[in-house]
Amino acid sequence: MTSTKPFLSALRGEAVQPAPIWLMRQAGRHLPEYRELRKNAKNFLDFCFTPEMAVEATRQPLRRYAFDAAILFSDILVIPHGLGQNVAFREGEGPVLAPVRSLDDIEKLQLDGVNDRLAPVFETVRELATTLDDNTALIGFAGAPFTVALYMIEGRGGTEGPNIRRWAAEKPDEFGRLIDLLCEATANYLIAQVEHGAEALQLFDSWAGLLPESLFRRWIIEPNRRIVEKVRDVYPDIPIIGFPRNAGVLYRDFAKQTGVSGISIDAGVPMDWAASELQPICTVQGNLDNQILLCGGEILDAEVRRIVDGLSGGPFVFNLGHGVLPPTPPEHVGRVVELVRQQTA
Ligand code: 1CP
């Protein structure tokens, strides 16, 4: 049966009007009700692995805003955890991992049983899929291999990836072992999400823009392409959105060569370029600046209108260029939804 959910129609290539909207990181720290809920969990991974809490966190933004999609509440770093790496989230510091720095470290990772160790996530997906309303689509997600490997290798966020970039450039055969492992684990993880009711998938490659062209082709385009292929071997029609953040003109080859249904673009991509170079290949998702969302006021209204004007002529999903920042006032998010709903090209 073909769904009529506006978000899914847009990902099938229709120019849906008004444009469907959801926002990366729409759940989580910008919402006071999330901060309240979060107090009940011992730590962040426990939170993600308690279906009752993860379901509630996923639903919270939908109660406030008329979004067209819900995104599973979890994190990209559940995959390293599932592979047996020590992952912790420290208050005020973000993720901390026991770094993977050698072939020996890679060999200690356990591909067998990853989905068993991540079973609570699938329970969350199942519960959401059976209870969301008829117009709201459910997005499953994972980090793409390079971005997940960055945290695995550096051991924390907030870096420019000195160790991973060196390893990827100097010892591609060794580094490739980790990427292959991540492709396999990630594809299996996404397939299980679809099996449990996810209707679309997004692959977050938030650090893709750190790589020069040749390495981008090998460590961004190729792994994303393989995951899309593996998932589509099982679910040929599942819409998949890629997010190779800060890819510049390489967004075009990414869109062409990976086979994604949609491409999520950062706030720096010019509208006319996205419309002429990307929309003929796939649906474009983006690209409001998250700082401007935080500012609000006239500049916010003007930016929303500029983006809707620029992209509503083709297949388009309104979103940010990167996730909602924690200090963002919820009223600004409400205002964006209102504007997008009002405006058609
Ligand atoms: O204590 C807390 O509440 C932890 C904060 C938090 C939250 C709310 C983290 C830790 N992750 C999340 C949820 C999350 N992460 C979601 C679901 C919520 C939603 O989207 O509505 C998603 C999709 C992610 C994805 C994610 N995690 C990305 C890719 C998107 C992006 O923003 O680039 C990345 C890079 C991460 C890593 C991560 N997890 C958490 C933090 C603070 C970070 C960033 C670390 C850093 O690089 O500084």
mmCIF file of C-alpha atoms and ligand atoms in Angstrom:
data_model
loop_
_atom_site.group_PDB
_atom_site.id
_atom_site.type_symbol
_atom_site.label_atom_id
_atom_site.label_comp_id
_atom_site.label_asym_id
_atom_site.label_seq_id
_atom_site.Cartn_x
_atom_site.Cartn_y
_atom_site.Cartn_z
ATOM 1 C CA MET A 1 0.000 0.000 0.000
ATOM 2 C CA THR A 2 1.338 3.447 -0.884
ATOM 3 C CA SER A 3 1.193 5.791 2.076
ATOM 4 C CA THR A 4 -0.148 9.305 1.741
ATOM 5 C CA LYS A 5 1.892 10.738 4.596
ATOM 6 C CA PRO A 6 3.215 14.041 3.188
ATOM 7 C CA PHE A 7 6.795 13.396 4.352
ATOM 8 C CA LEU A 8 6.898 10.025 2.576
ATOM 9 C CA SER A 9 5.330 11.479 -0.588
ATOM 10 C CA ALA A 10 8.062 14.125 -0.645
ATOM 11 C CA LEU A 11 10.727 11.417 -0.331
ATOM 12 C CA ARG A 12 9.173 9.587 -3.271
ATOM 13 C CA GLY A 13 9.874 12.695 -5.353
ATOM 14 C CA GLU A 14 6.658 14.685 -5.168
ATOM 15 C CA ALA A 15 6.716 18.482 -4.730
ATOM 16 C CA VAL A 16 4.343 18.410 -1.741
ATOM 17 C CA GLN A 17 2.766 21.712 -0.719
ATOM 18 C CA PRO A 18 2.923 22.968 1.936
ATOM 19 C CA ALA A 19 6.336 21.385 2.432
ATOM 20 C CA PRO A 20 6.563 18.644 5.066
ATOM 21 C CA ILE A 21 8.672 19.615 8.063
ATOM 22 C CA TRP A 22 10.634 17.999 10.885
ATOM 23 C CA LEU A 23 13.852 19.150 12.539
ATOM 24 C CA MET A 24 17.059 17.279 13.297
ATOM 25 C CA ARG A 25 17.361 16.987 17.081
ATOM 26 C CA GLN A 26 13.736 18.045 17.487
ATOM 27 C CA ALA A 27 13.588 16.001 20.689
ATOM 28 C CA GLY A 28 16.021 16.511 23.528
ATOM 29 C CA ARG A 29 17.627 19.317 25.334
ATOM 30 C CA HIS A 30 15.805 22.394 23.991
ATOM 31 C CA LEU A 31 12.587 21.070 25.596
ATOM 32 C CA PRO A 32 12.030 21.620 29.340
ATOM 33 C CA GLU A 33 9.866 18.489 29.463
ATOM 34 C CA TYR A 34 12.821 16.468 28.103
ATOM 35 C CA ARG A 35 15.149 17.848 30.764
ATOM 36 C CA GLU A 36 12.576 16.833 33.365
ATOM 37 C CA LEU A 37 12.171 13.302 31.938
ATOM 38 C CA ARG A 38 15.947 12.906 31.671
ATOM 39 C CA LYS A 39 16.320 13.307 35.457
ATOM 40 C CA ASN A 40 14.652 9.911 35.896
ATOM 41 C CA ALA A 41 17.430 8.009 34.132
ATOM 42 C CA LYS A 42 20.718 6.960 35.663
ATOM 43 C CA ASN A 43 22.609 7.842 32.486
ATOM 44 C CA PHE A 44 21.950 8.694 28.854
ATOM 45 C CA LEU A 45 22.470 5.179 27.435
ATOM 46 C CA ASP A 46 20.054 3.790 30.007
ATOM 47 C CA PHE A 47 17.605 6.432 28.876
ATOM 48 C CA CYS A 48 17.980 5.330 25.232
ATOM 49 C CA PHE A 49 17.592 1.666 26.225
ATOM 50 C CA THR A 50 14.430 2.175 28.291
ATOM 51 C CA PRO A 51 11.664 2.001 25.671
ATOM 52 C CA GLU A 52 9.132 3.790 27.863
ATOM 53 C CA MET A 53 11.426 6.817 28.181
ATOM 54 C CA ALA A 54 12.647 6.790 24.598
ATOM 55 C CA VAL A 55 9.046 6.611 23.322
ATOM 56 C CA GLU A 56 8.083 9.538 25.533
ATOM 57 C CA ALA A 57 11.103 11.625 24.405
ATOM 58 C CA THR A 58 10.218 10.907 20.757
ATOM 59 C CA ARG A 59 6.640 12.059 21.299
ATOM 60 C CA GLN A 60 7.368 15.226 23.272
ATOM 61 C CA PRO A 61 8.109 17.497 20.281
ATOM 62 C CA LEU A 62 5.021 16.161 18.444
ATOM 63 C CA ARG A 63 2.791 17.430 21.229
ATOM 64 C CA ARG A 64 4.156 20.945 20.815
ATOM 65 C CA TYR A 65 4.718 21.173 17.078
ATOM 66 C CA ALA A 66 2.755 19.948 14.048
ATOM 67 C CA PHE A 67 5.695 18.028 12.557
ATOM 68 C CA ASP A 68 5.253 15.565 9.701
ATOM 69 C CA ALA A 69 7.738 13.075 11.118
ATOM 70 C CA ALA A 70 8.957 11.683 14.415
ATOM 71 C CA ILE A 71 12.556 10.549 14.754
ATOM 72 C CA LEU A 72 13.329 7.619 16.985
ATOM 73 C CA PHE A 73 14.945 8.857 20.186
ATOM 74 C CA SER A 74 18.352 7.207 20.443
ATOM 75 C CA ASP A 75 21.921 8.140 19.546
ATOM 76 C CA ILE A 76 24.439 7.318 16.846
ATOM 77 C CA LEU A 77 26.821 5.957 19.515
ATOM 78 C CA VAL A 78 24.641 2.961 20.388
ATOM 79 C CA ILE A 79 26.473 1.132 17.582
ATOM 80 C CA PRO A 80 29.934 1.333 19.231
ATOM 81 C CA HIS A 81 28.237 0.266 22.466
ATOM 82 C CA GLY A 82 26.602 -2.660 20.638
ATOM 83 C CA LEU A 83 30.029 -3.622 19.256
ATOM 84 C CA GLY A 84 31.336 -3.871 22.810
ATOM 85 C CA GLN A 85 33.260 -0.590 23.030
ATOM 86 C CA ASN A 86 33.037 1.223 26.356
ATOM 87 C CA VAL A 87 30.788 4.279 25.762
ATOM 88 C CA ALA A 88 29.737 6.753 28.455
ATOM 89 C CA PHE A 89 27.943 10.096 28.331
ATOM 90 C CA ARG A 90 29.224 12.521 30.942
ATOM 91 C CA GLU A 91 27.186 15.457 32.171
ATOM 92 C CA GLY A 92 28.340 18.652 30.462
ATOM 93 C CA GLU A 93 31.103 16.823 28.592
ATOM 94 C CA GLY A 94 29.289 14.700 26.019
ATOM 95 C CA PRO A 95 30.302 11.210 24.909
ATOM 96 C CA VAL A 96 33.498 9.546 26.178
ATOM 97 C CA LEU A 97 34.725 6.276 24.615
ATOM 98 C CA ALA A 98 37.718 4.001 25.215
ATOM 99 C CA PRO A 99 39.519 4.907 21.948
ATOM 100 C CA VAL A 100 40.064 2.392 19.151
ATOM 101 C CA ARG A 101 43.587 3.073 17.853
ATOM 102 C CA SER A 102 44.987 -0.205 16.462
ATOM 103 C CA LEU A 103 44.101 -3.329 14.488
ATOM 104 C CA ASP A 104 44.027 -5.179 17.805
ATOM 105 C CA ASP A 105 41.403 -2.782 19.105
ATOM 106 C CA ILE A 106 39.335 -3.325 15.934
ATOM 107 C CA GLU A 107 39.596 -7.091 16.324
ATOM 108 C CA LYS A 108 38.158 -6.910 19.823
ATOM 109 C CA LEU A 109 34.884 -5.445 18.495
ATOM 110 C CA GLN A 110 32.077 -7.988 18.293
ATOM 111 C CA LEU A 111 29.886 -7.875 15.240
ATOM 112 C CA ASP A 112 27.959 -10.974 16.298
ATOM 113 C CA GLY A 113 25.023 -10.146 18.500
ATOM 114 C CA VAL A 114 24.978 -6.357 17.955
ATOM 115 C CA ASN A 115 21.248 -6.315 17.249
ATOM 116 C CA ASP A 116 20.591 -8.470 20.325
ATOM 117 C CA ARG A 117 22.413 -5.929 22.462
ATOM 118 C CA LEU A 118 20.366 -3.131 20.860
ATOM 119 C CA ALA A 119 17.012 -4.928 21.206
ATOM 120 C CA PRO A 120 15.403 -2.218 23.407
ATOM 121 C CA VAL A 121 15.768 0.246 20.514
ATOM 122 C CA PHE A 122 13.671 -1.997 18.280
ATOM 123 C CA GLU A 123 11.059 -2.268 20.997
ATOM 124 C CA THR A 124 10.874 1.540 21.035
ATOM 125 C CA VAL A 125 10.456 1.589 17.250
ATOM 126 C CA ARG A 126 7.679 -1.001 17.428
ATOM 127 C CA GLU A 127 5.784 0.916 20.098
ATOM 128 C CA LEU A 128 6.063 4.195 18.153
ATOM 129 C CA ALA A 129 5.093 2.612 14.837
ATOM 130 C CA THR A 130 1.883 1.248 16.270
ATOM 131 C CA THR A 131 0.845 4.438 18.078
ATOM 132 C CA LEU A 132 1.779 7.455 15.914
ATOM 133 C CA ASP A 133 -1.095 9.232 14.201
ATOM 134 C CA ASP A 134 -1.919 8.663 10.529
ATOM 135 C CA ASN A 135 -0.097 11.685 9.099
ATOM 136 C CA THR A 136 3.138 11.348 11.054
ATOM 137 C CA ALA A 137 5.921 9.235 9.607
ATOM 138 C CA LEU A 138 8.477 7.411 11.757
ATOM 139 C CA ILE A 139 12.146 7.961 10.917
ATOM 140 C CA GLY A 140 14.765 5.474 12.067
ATOM 141 C CA PHE A 141 18.431 6.449 11.965
ATOM 142 C CA ALA A 142 22.059 5.589 12.455
ATOM 143 C CA GLY A 143 25.370 7.388 12.172
ATOM 144 C CA ALA A 144 27.264 6.766 8.946
ATOM 145 C CA PRO A 145 30.553 4.845 9.357
ATOM 146 C CA PHE A 146 33.047 7.727 9.166
ATOM 147 C CA THR A 147 31.173 9.849 11.716
ATOM 148 C CA VAL A 148 30.710 6.948 14.145
ATOM 149 C CA ALA A 149 34.369 5.955 13.634
ATOM 150 C CA LEU A 150 35.406 9.510 14.506
ATOM 151 C CA TYR A 151 33.974 9.144 18.018
ATOM 152 C CA MET A 152 35.299 5.577 18.296
ATOM 153 C CA ILE A 153 38.839 6.657 17.406
ATOM 154 C CA GLU A 154 39.073 10.087 19.040
ATOM 155 C CA GLY A 155 37.235 8.876 22.146
ATOM 156 C CA ARG A 156 35.187 12.063 22.413
ATOM 157 C CA GLY A 157 33.429 14.822 20.463
ATOM 158 C CA GLY A 158 34.546 18.395 20.005
ATOM 159 C CA THR A 159 37.590 17.529 17.882
ATOM 160 C CA GLU A 160 38.590 18.003 14.259
ATOM 161 C CA GLY A 161 39.441 14.310 14.095
ATOM 162 C CA PRO A 162 43.273 14.413 14.018
ATOM 163 C CA ASN A 163 43.674 10.684 14.731
ATOM 164 C CA ILE A 164 40.980 9.386 12.394
ATOM 165 C CA ARG A 165 42.108 11.592 9.507
ATOM 166 C CA ARG A 166 45.668 10.403 9.883
ATOM 167 C CA TRP A 167 44.680 6.735 10.106
ATOM 168 C CA ALA A 168 42.337 6.989 7.108
ATOM 169 C CA ALA A 169 45.026 8.663 5.002
ATOM 170 C CA GLU A 170 48.115 6.656 6.050
ATOM 171 C CA LYS A 171 46.777 3.133 6.617
ATOM 172 C CA PRO A 172 43.662 2.792 4.502
ATOM 173 C CA ASP A 173 43.747 -1.026 4.689
ATOM 174 C CA GLU A 174 43.633 -1.006 8.482
ATOM 175 C CA PHE A 175 41.116 1.808 8.669
ATOM 176 C CA GLY A 176 39.004 0.070 6.018
ATOM 177 C CA ARG A 177 38.560 -2.906 8.377
ATOM 178 C CA LEU A 178 36.779 -0.653 10.867
ATOM 179 C CA ILE A 179 34.663 0.966 8.145
ATOM 180 C CA ASP A 180 33.678 -2.462 6.753
ATOM 181 C CA LEU A 181 32.650 -3.615 10.207
ATOM 182 C CA LEU A 182 30.588 -0.461 10.713
ATOM 183 C CA CYS A 183 28.893 -0.850 7.305
ATOM 184 C CA GLU A 184 27.819 -4.351 8.247
ATOM 185 C CA ALA A 185 26.631 -3.479 11.775
ATOM 186 C CA THR A 186 24.857 -0.316 10.626
ATOM 187 C CA ALA A 187 23.031 -1.959 7.721
ATOM 188 C CA ASN A 188 21.816 -4.787 9.976
ATOM 189 C CA TYR A 189 20.748 -2.280 12.610
ATOM 190 C CA LEU A 190 18.775 -0.204 10.079
ATOM 191 C CA ILE A 191 17.162 -3.288 8.546
ATOM 192 C CA ALA A 192 15.923 -4.288 12.023
ATOM 193 C CA GLN A 193 14.514 -0.787 12.538
ATOM 194 C CA VAL A 194 12.493 -1.105 9.316
ATOM 195 C CA GLU A 195 11.400 -4.593 10.335
ATOM 196 C CA HIS A 196 9.992 -3.067 13.533
ATOM 197 C CA GLY A 197 8.155 -0.253 11.752
ATOM 198 C CA ALA A 198 10.485 2.597 10.738
ATOM 199 C CA GLU A 199 9.095 4.118 7.520
ATOM 200 C CA ALA A 200 12.168 6.077 6.442
ATOM 201 C CA LEU A 201 15.818 6.167 7.502
ATOM 202 C CA GLN A 202 18.427 8.870 7.911
ATOM 203 C CA LEU A 203 22.170 8.268 7.936
ATOM 204 C CA PHE A 204 23.981 11.031 9.831
ATOM 205 C CA ASP A 205 27.469 11.716 8.452
ATOM 206 C CA SER A 206 27.922 14.890 10.476
ATOM 207 C CA TRP A 207 31.728 15.006 10.052
ATOM 208 C CA ALA A 208 31.876 14.223 6.318
ATOM 209 C CA GLY A 209 33.116 17.741 5.566
ATOM 210 C CA LEU A 210 36.452 17.075 7.302
ATOM 211 C CA LEU A 211 37.733 15.028 4.359
ATOM 212 C CA PRO A 212 39.359 16.140 1.096
ATOM 213 C CA GLU A 213 37.789 14.952 -2.158
ATOM 214 C CA SER A 214 39.599 11.647 -2.688
ATOM 215 C CA LEU A 215 39.089 10.512 0.898
ATOM 216 C CA PHE A 216 35.486 11.760 0.814
ATOM 217 C CA ARG A 217 34.808 9.450 -2.108
ATOM 218 C CA ARG A 218 36.324 6.451 -0.335
ATOM 219 C CA TRP A 219 35.201 6.981 3.268
ATOM 220 C CA ILE A 220 31.922 8.879 2.831
ATOM 221 C CA ILE A 221 30.304 8.086 -0.513
ATOM 222 C CA GLU A 222 31.322 4.431 -0.707
ATOM 223 C CA PRO A 223 30.251 3.333 2.809
ATOM 224 C CA ASN A 224 26.945 5.239 2.547
ATOM 225 C CA ARG A 225 26.377 3.598 -0.863
ATOM 226 C CA ARG A 226 27.034 0.142 0.563
ATOM 227 C CA ILE A 227 24.643 0.638 3.445
ATOM 228 C CA VAL A 228 21.900 1.911 1.114
ATOM 229 C CA GLU A 229 22.479 -1.138 -1.104
ATOM 230 C CA LYS A 230 22.381 -3.623 1.801
ATOM 231 C CA VAL A 231 19.210 -2.133 3.263
ATOM 232 C CA ARG A 232 17.522 -2.002 -0.159
ATOM 233 C CA ASP A 233 18.417 -5.654 -0.793
ATOM 234 C CA VAL A 234 15.914 -6.395 1.964
ATOM 235 C CA TYR A 235 13.572 -3.376 1.667
ATOM 236 C CA PRO A 236 13.785 -2.112 -1.948
ATOM 237 C CA ASP A 237 11.377 0.798 -1.417
ATOM 238 C CA ILE A 238 12.532 2.190 1.901
ATOM 239 C CA PRO A 239 13.282 5.932 1.641
ATOM 240 C CA ILE A 240 16.768 6.786 2.907
ATOM 241 C CA ILE A 241 18.088 10.307 3.566
ATOM 242 C CA GLY A 242 21.824 11.005 3.500
ATOM 243 C CA PHE A 243 23.436 13.803 5.507
ATOM 244 C CA PRO A 244 27.084 14.208 4.499
ATOM 245 C CA ARG A 245 27.320 17.526 6.327
ATOM 246 C CA ASN A 246 29.482 20.272 4.812
ATOM 247 C CA ALA A 247 30.108 18.305 1.607
ATOM 248 C CA GLY A 248 30.057 21.420 -0.630
ATOM 249 C CA VAL A 249 29.820 20.555 -4.321
ATOM 250 C CA LEU A 250 30.373 16.887 -3.411
ATOM 251 C CA TYR A 251 26.733 16.710 -2.267
ATOM 252 C CA ARG A 252 25.943 16.153 -5.935
ATOM 253 C CA ASP A 253 28.119 13.065 -6.402
ATOM 254 C CA PHE A 254 26.994 11.788 -3.013
ATOM 255 C CA ALA A 255 23.345 12.049 -4.104
ATOM 256 C CA LYS A 256 24.015 10.434 -7.498
ATOM 257 C CA GLN A 257 26.286 7.621 -6.375
ATOM 258 C CA THR A 258 24.773 6.447 -3.081
ATOM 259 C CA GLY A 259 21.204 6.038 -4.344
ATOM 260 C CA VAL A 260 19.665 7.957 -1.427
ATOM 261 C CA SER A 261 16.066 9.183 -1.782
ATOM 262 C CA GLY A 262 16.828 12.455 -0.047
ATOM 263 C CA ILE A 263 19.808 14.599 0.805
ATOM 264 C CA SER A 264 19.945 16.786 3.893
ATOM 265 C CA ILE A 265 22.034 19.909 3.251
ATOM 266 C CA ASP A 266 23.826 22.301 5.614
ATOM 267 C CA ALA A 267 22.918 25.974 5.916
ATOM 268 C CA GLY A 268 25.761 27.090 3.638
ATOM 269 C CA VAL A 269 24.399 25.511 0.440
ATOM 270 C CA PRO A 270 22.954 28.147 -1.945
ATOM 271 C CA MET A 271 19.259 27.666 -2.805
ATOM 272 C CA ASP A 272 19.652 28.029 -6.553
ATOM 273 C CA TRP A 273 22.459 25.454 -6.621
ATOM 274 C CA ALA A 274 20.444 22.984 -4.527
ATOM 275 C CA ALA A 275 17.412 23.487 -6.791
ATOM 276 C CA SER A 276 19.301 23.090 -10.067
ATOM 277 C CA GLU A 277 21.912 20.466 -9.094
ATOM 278 C CA LEU A 278 20.318 18.334 -6.370
ATOM 279 C CA GLN A 279 16.545 18.366 -6.814
ATOM 280 C CA PRO A 280 16.742 16.678 -10.236
ATOM 281 C CA ILE A 281 18.553 13.770 -8.502
ATOM 282 C CA CYS A 282 16.623 13.399 -5.254
ATOM 283 C CA THR A 283 14.535 15.155 -2.598
ATOM 284 C CA VAL A 284 16.330 18.008 -0.835
ATOM 285 C CA GLN A 285 15.993 18.449 2.921
ATOM 286 C CA GLY A 286 17.144 21.602 4.701
ATOM 287 C CA ASN A 287 18.575 24.002 5.466
ATOM 288 C CA LEU A 288 17.709 26.694 8.000
ATOM 289 C CA ASP A 289 20.696 27.814 10.064
ATOM 290 C CA ASN A 290 20.298 26.575 13.650
ATOM 291 C CA GLN A 291 21.718 29.838 15.056
ATOM 292 C CA ILE A 292 19.061 31.827 13.202
ATOM 293 C CA LEU A 293 16.417 29.532 14.677
ATOM 294 C CA LEU A 294 17.866 30.394 18.066
ATOM 295 C CA CYS A 295 17.767 34.158 17.303
ATOM 296 C CA GLY A 296 14.137 34.275 16.146
ATOM 297 C CA GLY A 297 12.543 37.558 15.025
ATOM 298 C CA GLU A 298 12.511 39.054 11.532
ATOM 299 C CA ILE A 299 15.649 37.334 10.326
ATOM 300 C CA LEU A 300 14.089 33.960 11.167
ATOM 301 C CA ASP A 301 10.888 34.772 9.232
ATOM 302 C CA ALA A 302 12.896 36.015 6.256
ATOM 303 C CA GLU A 303 15.162 32.940 6.152
ATOM 304 C CA VAL A 304 12.252 30.506 6.335
ATOM 305 C CA ARG A 305 10.549 32.302 3.419
ATOM 306 C CA ARG A 306 13.746 32.364 1.367
ATOM 307 C CA ILE A 307 14.251 28.617 1.788
ATOM 308 C CA VAL A 308 10.629 27.674 1.071
ATOM 309 C CA ASP A 309 10.614 29.959 -2.003
ATOM 310 C CA GLY A 310 13.866 28.487 -3.246
ATOM 311 C CA LEU A 311 13.024 24.808 -2.879
ATOM 312 C CA SER A 312 9.228 24.289 -2.944
ATOM 313 C CA GLY A 313 9.205 24.001 -6.728
ATOM 314 C CA GLY A 314 10.694 20.499 -6.453
ATOM 315 C CA PRO A 315 10.749 17.610 -3.974
ATOM 316 C CA PHE A 316 11.560 19.226 -0.639
ATOM 317 C CA VAL A 317 11.389 18.634 3.118
ATOM 318 C CA PHE A 318 11.889 21.617 5.401
ATOM 319 C CA ASN A 319 14.560 21.080 8.079
ATOM 320 C CA LEU A 320 17.633 22.683 9.626
ATOM 321 C CA GLY A 321 21.174 22.623 8.284
ATOM 322 C CA HIS A 322 22.218 20.925 11.564
ATOM 323 C CA GLY A 323 20.406 20.007 14.788
ATOM 324 C CA VAL A 324 18.374 22.241 17.124
ATOM 325 C CA LEU A 325 20.737 23.902 19.643
ATOM 326 C CA PRO A 326 19.914 23.297 23.337
ATOM 327 C CA PRO A 327 19.252 26.997 24.226
ATOM 328 C CA THR A 328 16.672 27.396 21.385
ATOM 329 C CA PRO A 329 13.350 28.850 22.651
ATOM 330 C CA PRO A 330 10.519 26.433 21.745
ATOM 331 C CA GLU A 331 8.378 29.377 20.485
ATOM 332 C CA HIS A 332 10.864 29.886 17.653
ATOM 333 C CA VAL A 333 10.346 26.304 16.528
ATOM 334 C CA GLY A 334 6.565 26.825 16.676
ATOM 335 C CA ARG A 335 6.921 29.945 14.547
ATOM 336 C CA VAL A 336 8.863 28.067 11.851
ATOM 337 C CA VAL A 337 6.216 25.351 11.632
ATOM 338 C CA GLU A 338 3.510 28.001 11.315
ATOM 339 C CA LEU A 339 5.375 29.817 8.517
ATOM 340 C CA VAL A 340 6.147 26.668 6.543
ATOM 341 C CA ARG A 341 2.514 25.548 6.768
ATOM 342 C CA GLN A 342 1.320 28.944 5.441
ATOM 343 C CA GLN A 343 3.670 29.250 2.552
ATOM 344 C CA THR A 344 3.540 27.531 -0.813
ATOM 345 C CA ALA A 345 5.592 28.393 -3.875
HETATM 346 O O1 1CP B 1 22.155 14.029 28.418
HETATM 347 C C1 1CP B 1 21.574 14.119 27.341
HETATM 348 O O2 1CP B 1 20.375 14.431 27.279
HETATM 349 C C2 1CP B 1 22.415 13.786 26.132
HETATM 350 C C3 1CP B 1 22.280 14.720 24.976
HETATM 351 C C4 1CP B 1 22.000 13.923 23.723
HETATM 352 C C5 1CP B 1 20.754 13.794 23.065
HETATM 353 C C6 1CP B 1 19.448 14.424 23.461
HETATM 354 C C7 1CP B 1 22.923 13.125 23.023
HETATM 355 C C8 1CP B 1 24.347 12.901 23.366
HETATM 356 N N1 1CP B 1 22.267 12.518 21.971
HETATM 357 C C9 1CP B 1 20.945 12.903 21.958
HETATM 358 C C10 1CP B 1 19.871 12.437 21.041
HETATM 359 C C11 1CP B 1 20.143 12.271 19.608
HETATM 360 N N2 1CP B 1 21.399 12.229 19.007
HETATM 361 C C12 1CP B 1 19.171 12.056 18.604
HETATM 362 C C13 1CP B 1 17.660 11.872 18.831
HETATM 363 C C14 1CP B 1 16.942 13.164 19.125
HETATM 364 C C15 1CP B 1 16.376 13.898 17.961
HETATM 365 O O3 1CP B 1 16.984 13.999 16.898
HETATM 366 O O4 1CP B 1 15.279 14.436 18.121
HETATM 367 C C16 1CP B 1 19.850 11.975 17.376
HETATM 368 C C17 1CP B 1 19.245 11.809 15.986
HETATM 369 C C18 1CP B 1 21.242 12.080 17.650
HETATM 370 C C19 1CP B 1 22.283 11.970 16.627
HETATM 371 C C20 1CP B 1 23.688 12.318 16.950
HETATM 372 N N3 1CP B 1 24.396 12.071 18.116
HETATM 373 C C21 1CP B 1 24.592 12.899 16.023
HETATM 374 C C22 1CP B 1 24.249 13.205 14.562
HETATM 375 C C23 1CP B 1 23.520 14.489 14.429
HETATM 376 C C24 1CP B 1 24.322 15.727 14.702
HETATM 377 O O5 1CP B 1 23.888 16.497 15.576
HETATM 378 O O6 1CP B 1 25.344 15.955 14.042
HETATM 379 C C25 1CP B 1 25.827 13.033 16.654
HETATM 380 C C26 1CP B 1 27.102 13.600 16.069
HETATM 381 C C27 1CP B 1 25.710 12.504 17.986
HETATM 382 C C28 1CP B 1 26.786 12.373 19.011
HETATM 383 C C29 1CP B 1 26.388 12.964 20.286
HETATM 384 N N4 1CP B 1 25.523 12.376 21.158
HETATM 385 C C30 1CP B 1 25.291 13.195 22.242
HETATM 386 C C31 1CP B 1 26.056 14.399 22.036
HETATM 387 C C32 1CP B 1 26.120 15.556 22.979
HETATM 388 C C33 1CP B 1 26.720 14.251 20.798
HETATM 389 C C34 1CP B 1 27.613 15.288 20.117
HETATM 390 C C35 1CP B 1 29.006 15.200 20.621
HETATM 391 C C36 1CP B 1 29.940 16.218 19.954
HETATM 392 O O7 1CP B 1 30.458 15.937 18.859
HETATM 393 O O8 1CP B 1 30.161 17.264 20.555
#
